[in-house]
CSV table of C-alpha atoms and ligand atoms in Angstrom, one decimal:
chain,number,residue,atom,x,y,z
A,1,MET,CA,-9.1,-56.4,-64.5
A,2,ASP,CA,-8.2,-56.1,-60.9
A,3,ARG,CA,-7.2,-52.8,-59.6
A,4,ILE,CA,-4.8,-53.4,-56.5
A,5,ILE,CA,-2.8,-51.5,-54.2
A,6,PHE,CA,0.5,-53.6,-53.3
A,7,ASP,CA,1.5,-53.2,-49.6
A,8,THR,CA,4.8,-54.4,-48.7
A,9,ASP,CA,7.2,-54.8,-46.2
A,10,SER,CA,9.9,-55.3,-49.0
A,11,ALA,CA,12.8,-57.6,-49.4
A,12,VAL,CA,15.8,-57.5,-51.5
A,13,PHE,CA,14.4,-59.9,-53.8
A,14,ASN,CA,12.7,-62.8,-52.1
A,15,ASP,CA,9.7,-62.7,-51.7
A,16,ASP,CA,8.0,-59.2,-51.8
A,17,ALA,CA,10.1,-57.8,-54.8
A,18,ALA,CA,9.6,-61.1,-56.9
A,19,ALA,CA,5.8,-61.0,-56.0
A,20,LEU,CA,5.6,-57.3,-57.3
A,21,ALA,CA,7.8,-58.3,-60.4
A,22,MET,CA,5.3,-61.2,-61.2
A,23,LEU,CA,2.3,-58.8,-60.9
A,24,ALA,CA,3.8,-56.0,-62.8
A,25,ARG,CA,4.5,-58.4,-65.6
A,26,ARG,CA,0.8,-59.2,-66.1
A,27,PRO,CA,-0.8,-55.8,-66.7
A,28,ASP,CA,-3.4,-57.5,-68.7
A,29,VAL,CA,-4.8,-59.0,-65.4
A,30,VAL,CA,-3.5,-56.6,-62.7
A,31,ASP,CA,-3.6,-52.8,-62.6
A,32,ILE,CA,-1.0,-51.7,-59.9
A,33,LEU,CA,-2.4,-48.5,-58.7
A,34,GLY,CA,0.4,-48.0,-56.2
A,35,VAL,CA,3.1,-49.5,-54.0
A,36,THR,CA,2.7,-48.5,-50.4
A,37,VAL,CA,5.6,-49.4,-47.8
A,38,VAL,CA,5.3,-50.7,-44.4
A,39,ALA,CA,7.8,-51.4,-41.8
A,40,GLY,CA,8.1,-55.4,-41.4
A,41,ASN,CA,11.2,-57.1,-42.9
A,42,TYR,CA,12.9,-53.7,-43.3
A,43,PRO,CA,12.4,-50.1,-41.9
A,44,VAL,CA,10.3,-48.1,-44.4
A,45,PRO,CA,13.1,-46.0,-45.8
A,46,GLN,CA,15.2,-49.1,-46.8
A,47,GLY,CA,12.3,-51.2,-48.0
A,48,ALA,CA,11.2,-48.2,-50.2
A,49,GLU,CA,14.8,-48.5,-51.9
A,50,HIS,CA,14.6,-51.9,-52.6
A,51,MET,CA,11.0,-51.5,-54.2
A,52,LEU,CA,12.2,-48.6,-56.2
A,53,HIS,CA,15.1,-50.4,-57.5
A,54,LEU,CA,13.1,-53.3,-58.5
A,55,LEU,CA,10.5,-51.0,-60.3
A,56,GLU,CA,13.1,-49.4,-62.1
A,57,LEU,CA,15.0,-52.8,-62.9
A,58,ILE,CA,11.7,-54.2,-64.7
A,59,GLY,CA,10.8,-50.8,-66.3
A,60,ALA,CA,7.8,-50.2,-64.0
A,61,ASP,CA,8.9,-47.1,-62.3
A,62,ASN,CA,5.9,-45.2,-63.4
A,63,ILE,CA,4.0,-47.0,-60.7
A,64,PRO,CA,3.9,-44.4,-57.7
A,65,LEU,CA,5.5,-45.7,-54.4
A,66,HIS,CA,4.2,-44.3,-51.0
A,67,LEU,CA,5.9,-44.5,-47.7
A,68,GLY,CA,3.8,-45.8,-44.9
A,69,ALA,CA,4.0,-46.7,-41.1
A,70,HIS,CA,7.3,-46.9,-39.5
A,71,SER,CA,6.2,-49.0,-36.7
A,72,PRO,CA,3.3,-51.3,-35.6
A,73,LEU,CA,0.3,-50.0,-33.8
A,74,VAL,CA,1.4,-51.3,-30.3
A,75,ASN,CA,4.4,-54.0,-30.9
A,76,SER,CA,8.0,-52.7,-30.3
A,77,PRO,CA,11.7,-53.5,-30.1
A,78,SER,CA,11.4,-53.3,-26.3
A,79,ARG,CA,8.2,-55.3,-26.4
A,80,ALA,CA,9.8,-58.0,-28.6
A,81,ALA,CA,12.8,-58.1,-25.9
A,82,LEU,CA,10.4,-58.7,-23.2
A,83,GLN,CA,8.8,-61.4,-25.0
A,84,GLU,CA,11.9,-63.0,-25.7
A,85,ALA,CA,13.0,-62.9,-22.0
A,86,ARG,CA,9.5,-64.1,-20.7
A,87,TRP,CA,8.8,-66.8,-23.2
A,88,GLY,CA,11.6,-67.8,-25.6
A,89,PRO,CA,13.1,-66.7,-28.8
A,90,VAL,CA,11.4,-64.8,-31.8
A,91,SER,CA,13.5,-66.0,-34.6
A,92,PHE,CA,13.3,-63.0,-36.8
A,93,LYS,CA,12.5,-59.5,-35.8
A,94,GLY,CA,12.9,-57.7,-39.0
A,95,ALA,CA,12.8,-53.8,-38.9
A,96,PHE,CA,13.1,-54.2,-35.0
A,97,ASP,CA,16.6,-55.3,-35.3
A,98,ALA,CA,17.7,-53.0,-38.1
A,99,SER,CA,20.2,-50.1,-37.9
A,100,GLY,CA,19.0,-46.7,-39.3
A,101,THR,CA,21.5,-46.7,-42.3
A,102,VAL,CA,19.8,-46.8,-45.7
A,103,LEU,CA,21.9,-48.8,-48.0
A,104,PRO,CA,22.0,-48.5,-51.8
A,105,PRO,CA,20.4,-51.5,-53.4
A,106,HIS,CA,22.2,-54.2,-55.4
A,107,GLY,CA,24.3,-52.3,-58.0
A,108,GLY,CA,25.3,-49.6,-55.5
A,109,ARG,CA,23.1,-46.8,-57.0
A,110,PHE,CA,19.8,-45.6,-55.7
A,111,ALA,CA,16.8,-45.7,-58.1
A,112,GLY,CA,16.1,-42.4,-60.1
A,113,ALA,CA,12.4,-42.6,-59.0
A,114,ARG,CA,11.6,-41.2,-55.5
A,115,PRO,CA,8.7,-41.9,-53.2
A,116,ARG,CA,5.7,-39.7,-53.7
A,117,THR,CA,4.9,-37.1,-51.2
A,118,THR,CA,1.6,-38.5,-50.4
A,119,GLY,CA,2.0,-40.9,-47.5
A,120,ALA,CA,0.6,-44.7,-47.7
A,121,VAL,CA,-2.4,-44.1,-45.5
A,122,PRO,CA,-3.7,-41.0,-47.6
A,123,PHE,CA,-3.1,-42.8,-50.8
A,124,ILE,CA,-4.9,-45.9,-49.7
A,125,ILE,CA,-8.0,-43.7,-48.5
A,126,ASP,CA,-8.0,-41.5,-51.8
A,127,THR,CA,-7.6,-44.7,-54.1
A,128,ILE,CA,-10.6,-46.4,-52.4
A,129,GLU,CA,-12.6,-43.1,-52.8
A,130,GLN,CA,-11.7,-42.9,-56.4
A,131,TYR,CA,-12.4,-46.5,-57.2
A,132,PRO,CA,-15.2,-47.5,-55.0
A,133,ASN,CA,-15.9,-51.3,-54.9
A,134,GLU,CA,-13.0,-52.0,-57.2
A,135,VAL,CA,-9.8,-51.9,-55.2
A,136,THR,CA,-8.2,-55.2,-53.9
A,137,LEU,CA,-5.7,-54.4,-51.2
A,138,VAL,CA,-2.8,-57.0,-51.5
A,139,ALA,CA,-1.2,-56.8,-48.1
A,140,MET,CA,2.2,-58.6,-48.2
A,141,GLY,CA,3.5,-57.4,-44.8
A,142,PRO,CA,2.3,-56.5,-41.5
A,143,MET,CA,-1.2,-54.8,-41.8
A,144,THR,CA,-0.3,-51.5,-40.0
A,145,ASN,CA,-0.9,-49.2,-43.2
A,146,VAL,CA,-4.4,-50.9,-43.9
A,147,ALA,CA,-5.4,-50.6,-40.3
A,148,LEU,CA,-4.4,-47.0,-40.2
A,149,ALA,CA,-6.5,-46.3,-43.3
A,150,LEU,CA,-9.4,-48.0,-41.9
A,151,GLN,CA,-9.1,-46.6,-38.5
A,152,ARG,CA,-9.1,-43.1,-40.0
A,153,ARG,CA,-12.1,-43.8,-42.4
A,154,PRO,CA,-13.9,-46.9,-41.2
A,155,ASP,CA,-16.8,-45.9,-43.7
A,156,LEU,CA,-14.4,-46.9,-46.6
A,157,ALA,CA,-14.2,-50.5,-45.3
A,158,PRO,CA,-17.4,-51.9,-47.3
A,159,LEU,CA,-16.3,-49.9,-50.3
A,160,VAL,CA,-12.9,-52.0,-50.7
A,161,LYS,CA,-13.5,-54.9,-53.1
A,162,ARG,CA,-11.5,-57.4,-50.9
A,163,LEU,CA,-8.3,-57.7,-49.0
A,164,VAL,CA,-5.9,-60.4,-49.9
A,165,PHE,CA,-3.0,-61.0,-47.4
A,166,MET,CA,-0.1,-63.2,-47.0
A,167,GLY,CA,0.2,-63.9,-43.0
A,168,GLY,CA,-1.0,-66.1,-40.3
A,169,ASN,CA,-1.1,-69.9,-39.7
A,170,ALA,CA,-4.5,-71.7,-39.1
A,171,ARG,CA,-3.5,-75.2,-38.5
A,172,VAL,CA,0.3,-75.2,-38.7
A,173,PRO,CA,2.9,-73.8,-36.4
A,174,GLY,CA,4.1,-70.3,-36.8
A,175,ASN,CA,7.7,-69.4,-38.3
A,176,VAL,CA,8.9,-66.8,-35.6
A,177,THR,CA,7.6,-68.4,-32.7
A,178,PRO,CA,5.9,-71.8,-32.2
A,179,ALA,CA,2.4,-69.7,-32.3
A,180,ALA,CA,3.0,-67.0,-34.7
A,181,GLU,CA,3.9,-66.0,-38.3
A,182,PHE,CA,6.1,-62.8,-39.0
A,183,ASN,CA,3.6,-60.5,-40.6
A,184,ILE,CA,1.0,-61.1,-38.2
A,185,TRP,CA,3.4,-61.2,-35.1
A,186,PHE,CA,5.0,-57.8,-36.0
A,187,ASP,CA,1.7,-56.2,-35.8
A,188,PRO,CA,-1.2,-58.2,-34.3
A,189,GLU,CA,-3.2,-55.1,-33.2
A,190,ALA,CA,-3.4,-54.2,-37.0
A,191,ALA,CA,-4.2,-57.7,-38.3
A,192,HIS,CA,-7.0,-58.1,-35.6
A,193,ALA,CA,-8.6,-54.7,-36.7
A,194,VAL,CA,-8.2,-55.4,-40.3
A,195,THR,CA,-9.7,-58.8,-40.2
A,196,ALA,CA,-12.4,-57.6,-38.2
A,197,SER,CA,-13.3,-54.7,-40.2
A,198,ALA,CA,-16.1,-54.5,-42.8
A,199,VAL,CA,-14.1,-55.3,-45.9
A,200,PRO,CA,-16.5,-57.8,-47.8
A,201,GLN,CA,-14.1,-60.3,-48.5
A,202,ILE,CA,-10.8,-61.3,-46.8
A,203,VAL,CA,-8.5,-64.0,-48.3
A,204,MET,CA,-5.8,-65.5,-46.2
A,205,PHE,CA,-2.7,-66.8,-47.6
A,206,GLY,CA,-1.0,-68.2,-44.5
A,207,LEU,CA,1.8,-70.7,-43.8
A,208,ASP,CA,-0.7,-73.5,-44.2
A,209,ILE,CA,-0.6,-73.0,-47.9
A,210,THR,CA,2.9,-71.6,-48.5
A,211,ASN,CA,4.6,-74.3,-46.6
A,212,HIS,CA,3.7,-76.5,-49.4
A,213,ALA,CA,5.8,-74.9,-52.0
A,214,PRO,CA,9.6,-74.4,-51.1
A,215,LEU,CA,11.8,-73.1,-54.0
A,216,GLN,CA,14.4,-75.8,-54.6
A,217,ARG,CA,17.8,-75.2,-56.1
A,218,SER,CA,16.8,-76.9,-59.7
A,219,MET,CA,14.1,-74.4,-60.2
A,220,PHE,CA,16.3,-71.7,-59.0
A,221,ASP,CA,19.1,-72.7,-61.4
A,222,ARG,CA,16.7,-72.6,-64.3
A,223,ILE,CA,15.5,-69.1,-63.6
A,224,VAL,CA,19.0,-67.6,-63.1
A,225,ALA,CA,20.2,-69.3,-66.1
A,226,ALA,CA,18.0,-66.8,-68.0
A,227,ASP,CA,20.6,-64.1,-67.0
A,228,ALA,CA,18.3,-61.1,-67.5
A,229,PRO,CA,18.5,-58.0,-65.0
A,230,LEU,CA,15.9,-59.5,-62.8
A,231,THR,CA,17.3,-62.9,-62.4
A,232,ARG,CA,20.8,-61.3,-61.7
A,233,LEU,CA,19.3,-59.6,-58.8
A,234,MET,CA,17.7,-63.0,-57.8
A,235,GLN,CA,21.2,-64.6,-58.1
A,236,HIS,CA,22.7,-61.9,-55.9
A,237,ASP,CA,20.2,-62.1,-53.3
A,238,MET,CA,19.4,-65.9,-53.0
A,239,GLY,CA,22.3,-67.6,-54.8
A,240,PRO,CA,24.7,-67.5,-51.7
A,241,ARG,CA,22.4,-69.8,-49.7
A,242,PHE,CA,22.2,-72.2,-52.4
A,243,ASP,CA,25.8,-72.2,-52.9
A,244,ALA,CA,26.7,-72.9,-49.3
A,245,ASN,CA,24.1,-75.7,-49.2
A,246,PRO,CA,22.5,-77.0,-52.6
A,247,ALA,CA,19.8,-78.7,-50.4
A,248,ALA,CA,18.8,-75.5,-49.0
A,249,THR,CA,15.1,-74.2,-50.0
A,250,TYR,CA,13.6,-70.8,-49.9
A,251,GLN,CA,9.8,-70.1,-48.8
A,252,VAL,CA,8.4,-67.8,-51.4
A,253,TRP,CA,5.5,-66.7,-49.4
A,254,ASP,CA,4.2,-63.5,-51.0
A,255,CYS,CA,4.7,-65.1,-54.6
A,256,ILE,CA,1.9,-67.5,-53.9
A,257,THR,CA,-0.5,-64.7,-53.1
A,258,ALA,CA,0.7,-62.9,-56.4
A,259,ALA,CA,0.3,-66.0,-58.4
A,260,TRP,CA,-3.2,-66.5,-57.2
A,261,LEU,CA,-4.1,-62.9,-58.2
A,262,ILE,CA,-2.9,-63.8,-61.8
A,263,ASP,CA,-4.4,-67.4,-61.9
A,264,PRO,CA,-6.8,-68.3,-59.1
A,265,THR,CA,-6.7,-72.1,-60.3
A,266,ILE,CA,-3.4,-72.5,-58.4
A,267,VAL,CA,-5.1,-73.1,-55.2
A,268,THR,CA,-6.6,-76.4,-54.9
A,269,VAL,CA,-8.1,-76.4,-51.4
A,270,SER,CA,-9.4,-73.5,-49.3
A,271,GLU,CA,-12.1,-73.3,-46.4
A,272,ARG,CA,-14.0,-70.3,-45.1
A,273,LEU,CA,-12.9,-70.4,-41.5
A,274,PRO,CA,-13.3,-68.2,-38.3
A,275,ILE,CA,-9.7,-66.8,-37.6
A,276,ALA,CA,-8.7,-65.3,-34.3
A,277,VAL,CA,-5.7,-63.2,-34.1
A,278,GLU,CA,-4.1,-63.3,-30.7
A,279,THR,CA,-3.5,-59.8,-29.4
A,280,THR,CA,-3.0,-60.7,-25.7
A,281,PHE,CA,0.7,-60.1,-25.0
A,282,GLY,CA,1.9,-63.8,-24.0
A,283,PRO,CA,3.6,-66.7,-25.4
A,284,THR,CA,1.0,-66.8,-28.3
A,285,TYR,CA,1.1,-63.1,-29.2
A,286,GLY,CA,0.5,-62.5,-32.9
A,287,GLY,CA,-0.6,-66.2,-33.5
A,288,THR,CA,-3.8,-66.9,-35.5
A,289,SER,CA,-5.9,-69.9,-34.9
A,290,VAL,CA,-9.2,-71.4,-36.0
A,291,GLY,CA,-11.5,-69.6,-33.6
A,292,ILE,CA,-15.2,-69.6,-32.6
A,293,PRO,CA,-17.5,-68.4,-35.3
A,294,SER,CA,-19.5,-66.1,-33.3
A,295,THR,CA,-16.6,-64.3,-32.0
A,296,ALA,CA,-13.8,-64.4,-35.0
A,297,PRO,CA,-14.2,-63.2,-38.3
A,298,THR,CA,-14.9,-65.6,-41.2
A,299,LEU,CA,-12.0,-65.4,-43.8
A,300,ASP,CA,-11.3,-67.3,-47.1
A,301,VAL,CA,-8.4,-69.6,-46.0
A,302,MET,CA,-6.2,-70.8,-48.7
A,303,LEU,CA,-4.8,-74.1,-47.7
A,304,ASP,CA,-3.1,-76.0,-50.6
A,305,LEU,CA,-1.9,-75.4,-54.1
A,306,ASP,CA,-0.9,-77.1,-57.4
A,307,VAL,CA,2.8,-76.7,-56.7
A,308,GLU,CA,3.9,-77.5,-60.5
A,309,LYS,CA,1.4,-74.9,-61.8
A,310,PHE,CA,2.5,-72.4,-59.5
A,311,PHE,CA,6.2,-72.8,-60.2
A,312,SER,CA,5.5,-72.7,-64.0
A,313,LEU,CA,3.8,-69.4,-63.6
A,314,TYR,CA,6.7,-68.2,-61.1
A,315,GLU,CA,9.4,-69.4,-63.5
A,316,GLY,CA,7.8,-68.0,-66.7
A,317,LEU,CA,7.1,-64.5,-65.1
A,318,LEU,CA,10.5,-64.1,-63.6
A,319,THR,CA,12.4,-65.1,-66.7
A,320,ARG,CA,10.4,-62.9,-69.0
A,321,ARG,CA,12.4,-60.2,-70.8
B,1,RIB,O1,6.2,-64.9,-42.8
B,1,RIB,C1,6.4,-64.6,-44.3
B,1,RIB,C2,6.3,-63.1,-44.3
B,1,RIB,O2,7.0,-62.4,-43.7
B,1,RIB,C3,6.3,-62.6,-45.7
B,1,RIB,O3,5.4,-61.9,-46.3
B,1,RIB,C4,7.7,-62.3,-45.8
B,1,RIB,O4,8.2,-61.3,-46.9
B,1,RIB,C5,7.8,-61.4,-44.5
B,1,RIB,O5,7.0,-60.1,-44.6
B,2,CA,CA1,6.4,-59.7,-47.2
């Protein structure tokens, strides 16, 4: 049984919420000790409402949710604007572009469960202390919360069982700039600090692997045909794009990380590679690349998967009642 902390930058459904639902539906394999929210796709207050709603919808609102870092260590909206002015567009800036208004989730009603009063960073610290060598940190968004916890308590890094993160791009282009993937771009300094930390094992699910498994309309249609509370949320969130363009696809990024935690045999190719995070403010800010072993930390980089096996797990878990 893996004890995990699910650190998330949220999404309405795709993909953080779907990943959390998948994991919450396998309590025989994964014990979710808490959900910690970080700024990324959404600002923290809005992201927290999405995740609380999701937890309520799947009957898992006993899992505590903790609010985390509202902004990255260094990156900021003004820095992003400067980057765009100097070196070209950043195609998605997530929370940097959001208004301060917190909207109710799908259904128009805020969830009954509220965030715990303990913040994400003290929660992460306390949990590692409580379960030394047992906690898997699952980072599905920018790594700000994890970086702050390890910055405050570097002695705890060797006591983490492992860090598993969605982010980066070793040998393929980025998805927000030609060089960078969103989670790493949003907080490169955090990713740099965390990947260079003394956490014993770090597993990277970057675009190299996630690009292989886009969600197609046929699979989407099969899932939403289940017409359950969770699949109705999926329909609400993801249906309009398929309605507008039946040939559209969705990347399901974080769900691949979640699937691996449930069944590691979905990954067919991985390598131990030195991964360098670019923290110099320039056109490749936030990029990750295969670096020089003596200077870059060595990570377990996941590169390819059994797409059919993955989608069978994804469909089975999301349609489960
Ligand atoms: O680049 C994809 C990642 O950015 C995913 O984790 C998505 O949810 C966003 O956080
Ligand atoms: Ca995410």
